[in-house]
Amino acid sequence: MSAVLYRRARLLSVSPADSSVSVINNAALLLDDGVIRFAGSSADLPRRLTRKLPSVDLKQQLITPGFIDCHTHAVFAGNRAHEFAQRLAGASYVDIAKAGGGIQSTVRSTAGSSVATLVRDALPRLLALRADGVRGVEIKSGYGLSFAAEKRMLLAASAAAKQANLRVQRTYLGLHALPAECKTPRARKAFVHAVCGEWLPKLHALGLVDAIDAFLENIGFSSIEVRQLFDTARRLRIPIKLHAEQLSNSEGAALAAQYCALSADHLEYLSPRGVRAMRAANMTAVLLPGAFYCLKEKKLPPIKALRKHRVPMAVSTDLNPGTSPLSSIRLAMHMACTFFGLSVAEALCGVTCHAAKALGWSDMGQLREGFDANALVWAIDDPAEIVYWLGSLHAPVSLSDCA
Ligand code: NIG
Ligand code: FE
């Protein structure tokens, strides 16, 4: 790929330090080999950089970084439309899970699926995210619950993301649910032991694990069990994430902070102690308004406290077949604003610089020298329109497609 200069652009600059955004008018972008070499006001563009370069006139269109969806369960087989009907009739997520549905239902359809089937099913979801502006995605395993099935999920995550032309972080969600056959305390212990002591090291050695995650919850795993997973991850230097405080407060965020986790995610029931611990450990709070909405949750994540303590807030779809069958990052941003009270600037930072931080990616999510060149072009005037329009109207195009 050779260098190209893009002229007469309006660049969206996002500021991770204070979650603000600004627009640089009459700006230029110089891209070379997938990397930004210059981004800023045309007046500051060094002449020596641009000599003899092909250039494209962007006619003052708005350019943003490619978005990052930093929490998804996009690889799975089947769906849970029947549970949607049950919930409409009054059953709760916890009732359904306790009756053997919920995550177990998706495990039944996913665990026996081949990599090819998982890729085929995941691809349309990833393409939908891409059409909405996503250029980087995190994908979790967690519906396999055996070594072989989790391995297939992680392989499918790599392959599907590659086919959808998305950068990917593959997260081994080792402690998501207990296999249905583990009915005794002894079997439970053996499962946790296998996940932490055998499967994680083996999957890591195969190069399939970019991060780990767990579901710390009454209907999930205890802090003692989650600690075992975190201990192995720390020993292997694998970045840590946690589903924390989604349905109740287990002080999961504070536990994750003890392990210097990248992020704690969901957080509706996050305590003041959890907020302070996250700040002290430089963690990112990943907000998932799609799950909040689908579960008809009433409790809001403590946005004001997160803001006050300057915990960066990322926004993500949580794309999954149970709590959030949502494949639009823009709708997730809209919901984060309407339900959680984020500003437009916070929502934009939430899918760019803060989402990158939630994944430990230091070269994506901003239009800056040395950063990933996957930028988006928007046929809109005001950046707020990115969040404001509902549906597929005004979808972005890739900057690299503008010739
Ligand atoms: O992020 N809470 C745990 N995991 C998912 C839901 C998975 C499912 O219901 O299939 C979540 O909400
Ligand atoms: Fe999730």
CSV table of C-alpha atoms in Angstrom, one decimal, residues 146-347:
chain,number,residue,atom,x,y,z
A,146,SER,CA,-15.0,-28.0,27.0
A,147,PHE,CA,-11.4,-27.5,25.9
A,148,ALA,CA,-12.2,-28.6,22.3
A,149,ALA,CA,-15.4,-26.5,21.9
A,150,GLU,CA,-13.8,-23.4,23.4
A,151,LYS,CA,-10.9,-23.9,21.1
A,152,ARG,CA,-13.3,-24.0,18.1
A,153,MET,CA,-14.9,-20.8,19.3
A,154,LEU,CA,-11.6,-19.0,19.5
A,155,LEU,CA,-10.5,-20.3,16.1
A,156,ALA,CA,-13.9,-19.1,14.7
A,157,ALA,CA,-13.4,-15.7,16.2
A,158,SER,CA,-10.1,-15.3,14.4
A,159,ALA,CA,-11.4,-16.6,11.1
A,160,ALA,CA,-14.7,-14.7,11.1
A,161,ALA,CA,-13.0,-11.4,12.1
A,162,LYS,CA,-10.5,-11.9,9.3
A,163,GLN,CA,-13.3,-12.5,6.7
A,164,ALA,CA,-15.1,-9.4,7.9
A,165,ASN,CA,-11.9,-7.4,7.7
A,166,LEU,CA,-11.9,-6.5,11.4
A,167,ARG,CA,-9.0,-6.4,13.9
A,168,VAL,CA,-9.9,-8.7,16.7
A,169,GLN,CA,-9.2,-9.4,20.3
A,170,ARG,CA,-10.0,-13.0,21.3
A,171,THR,CA,-11.1,-13.4,24.9
A,172,TYR,CA,-11.2,-16.8,26.6
A,173,LEU,CA,-14.4,-16.5,28.7
A,174,GLY,CA,-13.4,-19.6,30.7
A,175,LEU,CA,-15.8,-19.1,33.6
A,176,HIS,CA,-19.1,-18.2,31.9
A,177,ALA,CA,-21.4,-21.1,32.9
A,178,LEU,CA,-21.0,-24.5,34.5
A,179,PRO,CA,-21.5,-27.5,32.1
A,180,ALA,CA,-24.9,-29.0,32.7
A,181,GLU,CA,-23.4,-32.3,33.7
A,182,CYS,CA,-21.4,-30.8,36.6
A,183,LYS,CA,-24.1,-31.3,39.2
A,184,THR,CA,-22.1,-31.9,42.4
A,185,PRO,CA,-19.7,-29.5,44.3
A,186,ARG,CA,-16.9,-31.9,43.4
A,187,ALA,CA,-17.7,-31.7,39.7
A,188,ARG,CA,-17.9,-28.0,39.9
A,189,LYS,CA,-14.5,-27.8,41.5
A,190,ALA,CA,-13.0,-30.1,38.9
A,191,PHE,CA,-14.4,-27.9,36.1
A,192,VAL,CA,-12.9,-24.7,37.5
A,193,HIS,CA,-9.6,-26.6,38.1
A,194,ALA,CA,-9.6,-27.8,34.4
A,195,VAL,CA,-10.4,-24.3,33.1
A,196,CYS,CA,-7.7,-22.6,35.2
A,197,GLY,CA,-5.1,-25.3,35.5
A,198,GLU,CA,-5.2,-26.9,32.1
A,199,TRP,CA,-7.3,-25.3,29.4
A,200,LEU,CA,-6.2,-21.7,29.8
A,201,PRO,CA,-2.5,-22.6,29.6
A,202,LYS,CA,-3.1,-24.9,26.6
A,203,LEU,CA,-5.2,-22.4,24.7
A,204,HIS,CA,-2.6,-19.7,25.5
A,205,ALA,CA,0.2,-21.9,24.3
A,206,LEU,CA,-1.7,-22.3,21.0
A,207,GLY,CA,-1.7,-18.6,20.6
A,208,LEU,CA,-5.5,-18.3,20.8
A,209,VAL,CA,-6.0,-16.1,23.9
A,210,ASP,CA,-5.5,-12.4,23.8
A,211,ALA,CA,-7.4,-11.8,27.1
A,212,ILE,CA,-9.5,-13.7,29.7
A,213,ASP,CA,-12.9,-13.0,31.2
A,214,ALA,CA,-15.3,-14.5,33.7
A,215,PHE,CA,-18.9,-14.1,34.9
A,216,LEU,CA,-18.8,-13.2,38.6
A,217,GLU,CA,-22.4,-13.5,39.7
A,218,ASN,CA,-24.8,-15.5,41.9
A,219,ILE,CA,-25.8,-17.4,38.8
A,220,GLY,CA,-22.2,-17.5,37.5
A,221,PHE,CA,-19.0,-18.0,39.5
A,222,SER,CA,-17.8,-17.0,42.9
A,223,SER,CA,-14.9,-14.6,43.7
A,224,ILE,CA,-12.9,-17.6,45.0
A,225,GLU,CA,-13.4,-19.4,41.6
A,226,VAL,CA,-12.7,-16.2,39.6
A,227,ARG,CA,-9.5,-15.6,41.6
A,228,GLN,CA,-8.2,-19.0,40.4
A,229,LEU,CA,-8.6,-17.9,36.7
A,230,PHE,CA,-7.1,-14.5,37.4
A,231,ASP,CA,-4.1,-16.1,39.2
A,232,THR,CA,-3.3,-18.3,36.1
A,233,ALA,CA,-3.8,-15.3,33.8
A,234,ARG,CA,-1.5,-13.2,35.9
A,235,ARG,CA,1.1,-15.9,35.8
A,236,LEU,CA,0.9,-16.2,32.0
A,237,ARG,CA,0.7,-12.4,31.7
A,238,ILE,CA,-2.7,-12.5,29.9
A,239,PRO,CA,-4.8,-9.3,30.2
A,240,ILE,CA,-7.9,-9.7,32.4
A,241,LYS,CA,-11.5,-8.5,31.9
A,242,LEU,CA,-14.6,-9.3,34.1
A,243,HIS,CA,-18.4,-9.4,33.8
A,244,ALA,CA,-19.0,-7.6,37.1
A,245,GLU,CA,-21.9,-6.2,39.0
A,246,GLN,CA,-24.4,-7.0,36.2
A,247,LEU,CA,-27.3,-8.4,38.3
A,248,SER,CA,-26.0,-7.8,41.8
A,249,ASN,CA,-23.0,-6.4,43.6
A,250,SER,CA,-20.3,-9.0,44.3
A,251,GLU,CA,-17.4,-6.4,44.5
A,252,GLY,CA,-16.2,-7.9,41.3
A,253,ALA,CA,-14.7,-4.6,40.0
A,254,ALA,CA,-12.6,-4.3,43.2
A,255,LEU,CA,-11.4,-7.9,42.7
A,256,ALA,CA,-10.5,-7.2,39.1
A,257,ALA,CA,-8.7,-4.1,40.2
A,258,GLN,CA,-6.5,-6.2,42.5
A,259,TYR,CA,-5.3,-7.9,39.4
A,260,CYS,CA,-4.9,-4.7,37.4
A,261,ALA,CA,-7.5,-5.8,34.9
A,262,LEU,CA,-8.1,-3.9,31.7
A,263,SER,CA,-11.8,-3.5,32.3
A,264,ALA,CA,-14.9,-4.4,34.3
A,265,ASP,CA,-18.0,-4.6,32.2
A,266,HIS,CA,-21.8,-4.1,32.8
A,267,LEU,CA,-21.5,-2.4,36.3
A,268,GLU,CA,-25.2,-1.6,37.0
A,269,TYR,CA,-24.6,-2.6,40.6
A,270,LEU,CA,-21.1,-1.1,40.9
A,271,SER,CA,-20.5,0.2,44.5
A,272,PRO,CA,-18.6,3.4,45.4
A,273,ARG,CA,-15.7,1.2,46.6
A,274,GLY,CA,-15.7,-0.5,43.2
A,275,VAL,CA,-15.5,2.9,41.4
A,276,ARG,CA,-12.6,4.0,43.5
A,277,ALA,CA,-10.8,0.7,43.0
A,278,MET,CA,-11.2,1.0,39.2
A,279,ARG,CA,-9.8,4.5,39.2
A,280,ALA,CA,-6.8,3.4,41.3
A,281,ALA,CA,-6.1,0.5,39.0
A,282,ASN,CA,-6.5,2.7,35.8
A,283,MET,CA,-9.3,0.4,34.6
A,284,THR,CA,-11.9,1.1,32.0
A,285,ALA,CA,-15.7,0.8,32.7
A,286,VAL,CA,-17.4,-0.9,29.8
A,287,LEU,CA,-21.1,0.1,29.6
A,288,LEU,CA,-23.5,-2.3,27.9
A,289,PRO,CA,-26.8,-0.6,27.5
A,290,GLY,CA,-28.2,-3.2,25.1
A,291,ALA,CA,-28.2,-5.8,28.0
A,292,PHE,CA,-29.7,-3.2,30.4
A,293,TYR,CA,-32.5,-2.6,27.9
A,294,CYS,CA,-33.2,-6.2,27.0
A,295,LEU,CA,-33.3,-7.3,30.6
A,296,LYS,CA,-35.5,-4.3,31.5
A,297,GLU,CA,-33.0,-3.5,34.2
A,298,LYS,CA,-34.0,-0.6,36.4
A,299,LYS,CA,-30.7,0.1,38.2
A,300,LEU,CA,-28.4,2.4,36.3
A,301,PRO,CA,-24.6,2.2,36.4
A,302,PRO,CA,-23.2,5.0,38.6
A,303,ILE,CA,-22.3,7.3,35.7
A,304,LYS,CA,-21.8,10.4,37.9
A,305,ALA,CA,-19.4,8.6,40.2
A,306,LEU,CA,-17.5,7.1,37.3
A,307,ARG,CA,-17.3,10.6,35.8
A,308,LYS,CA,-16.3,12.2,39.0
A,309,HIS,CA,-13.5,9.7,39.6
A,310,ARG,CA,-12.4,10.0,35.9
A,311,VAL,CA,-12.9,6.3,35.1
A,312,PRO,CA,-12.9,6.1,31.3
A,313,MET,CA,-16.2,4.8,30.1
A,314,ALA,CA,-16.3,2.6,27.0
A,315,VAL,CA,-19.6,1.7,25.2
A,316,SER,CA,-20.2,-1.6,23.5
A,317,THR,CA,-23.0,-3.8,22.1
A,318,ASP,CA,-22.4,-7.0,24.2
A,319,LEU,CA,-23.7,-8.7,21.0
A,320,ASN,CA,-25.0,-12.0,22.3
A,321,PRO,CA,-28.0,-14.3,21.7
A,322,GLY,CA,-29.5,-13.8,25.2
A,323,THR,CA,-29.2,-10.4,26.9
A,324,SER,CA,-28.2,-8.3,23.9
A,325,PRO,CA,-28.9,-9.4,20.3
A,326,LEU,CA,-27.7,-6.0,19.2
A,327,SER,CA,-25.4,-5.6,16.1
A,328,SER,CA,-25.3,-1.8,15.9
A,329,ILE,CA,-22.6,0.1,17.8
A,330,ARG,CA,-24.5,3.4,16.9
A,331,LEU,CA,-27.6,2.1,18.6
A,332,ALA,CA,-25.5,1.1,21.7
A,333,MET,CA,-24.1,4.7,21.7
A,334,HIS,CA,-27.7,6.1,21.4
A,335,MET,CA,-28.8,4.0,24.3
A,336,ALA,CA,-25.8,4.9,26.4
A,337,CYS,CA,-26.9,8.6,26.0
A,338,THR,CA,-30.6,8.1,26.4
A,339,PHE,CA,-30.6,5.5,29.2
A,340,PHE,CA,-27.4,6.2,31.0
A,341,GLY,CA,-27.1,10.0,30.4
A,342,LEU,CA,-23.8,10.0,28.5
A,343,SER,CA,-23.0,13.1,26.5
A,344,VAL,CA,-22.5,12.7,22.7
A,345,ALA,CA,-18.7,13.3,23.3
A,346,GLU,CA,-18.6,10.6,26.0
A,347,ALA,CA,-20.4,8.2,23.6
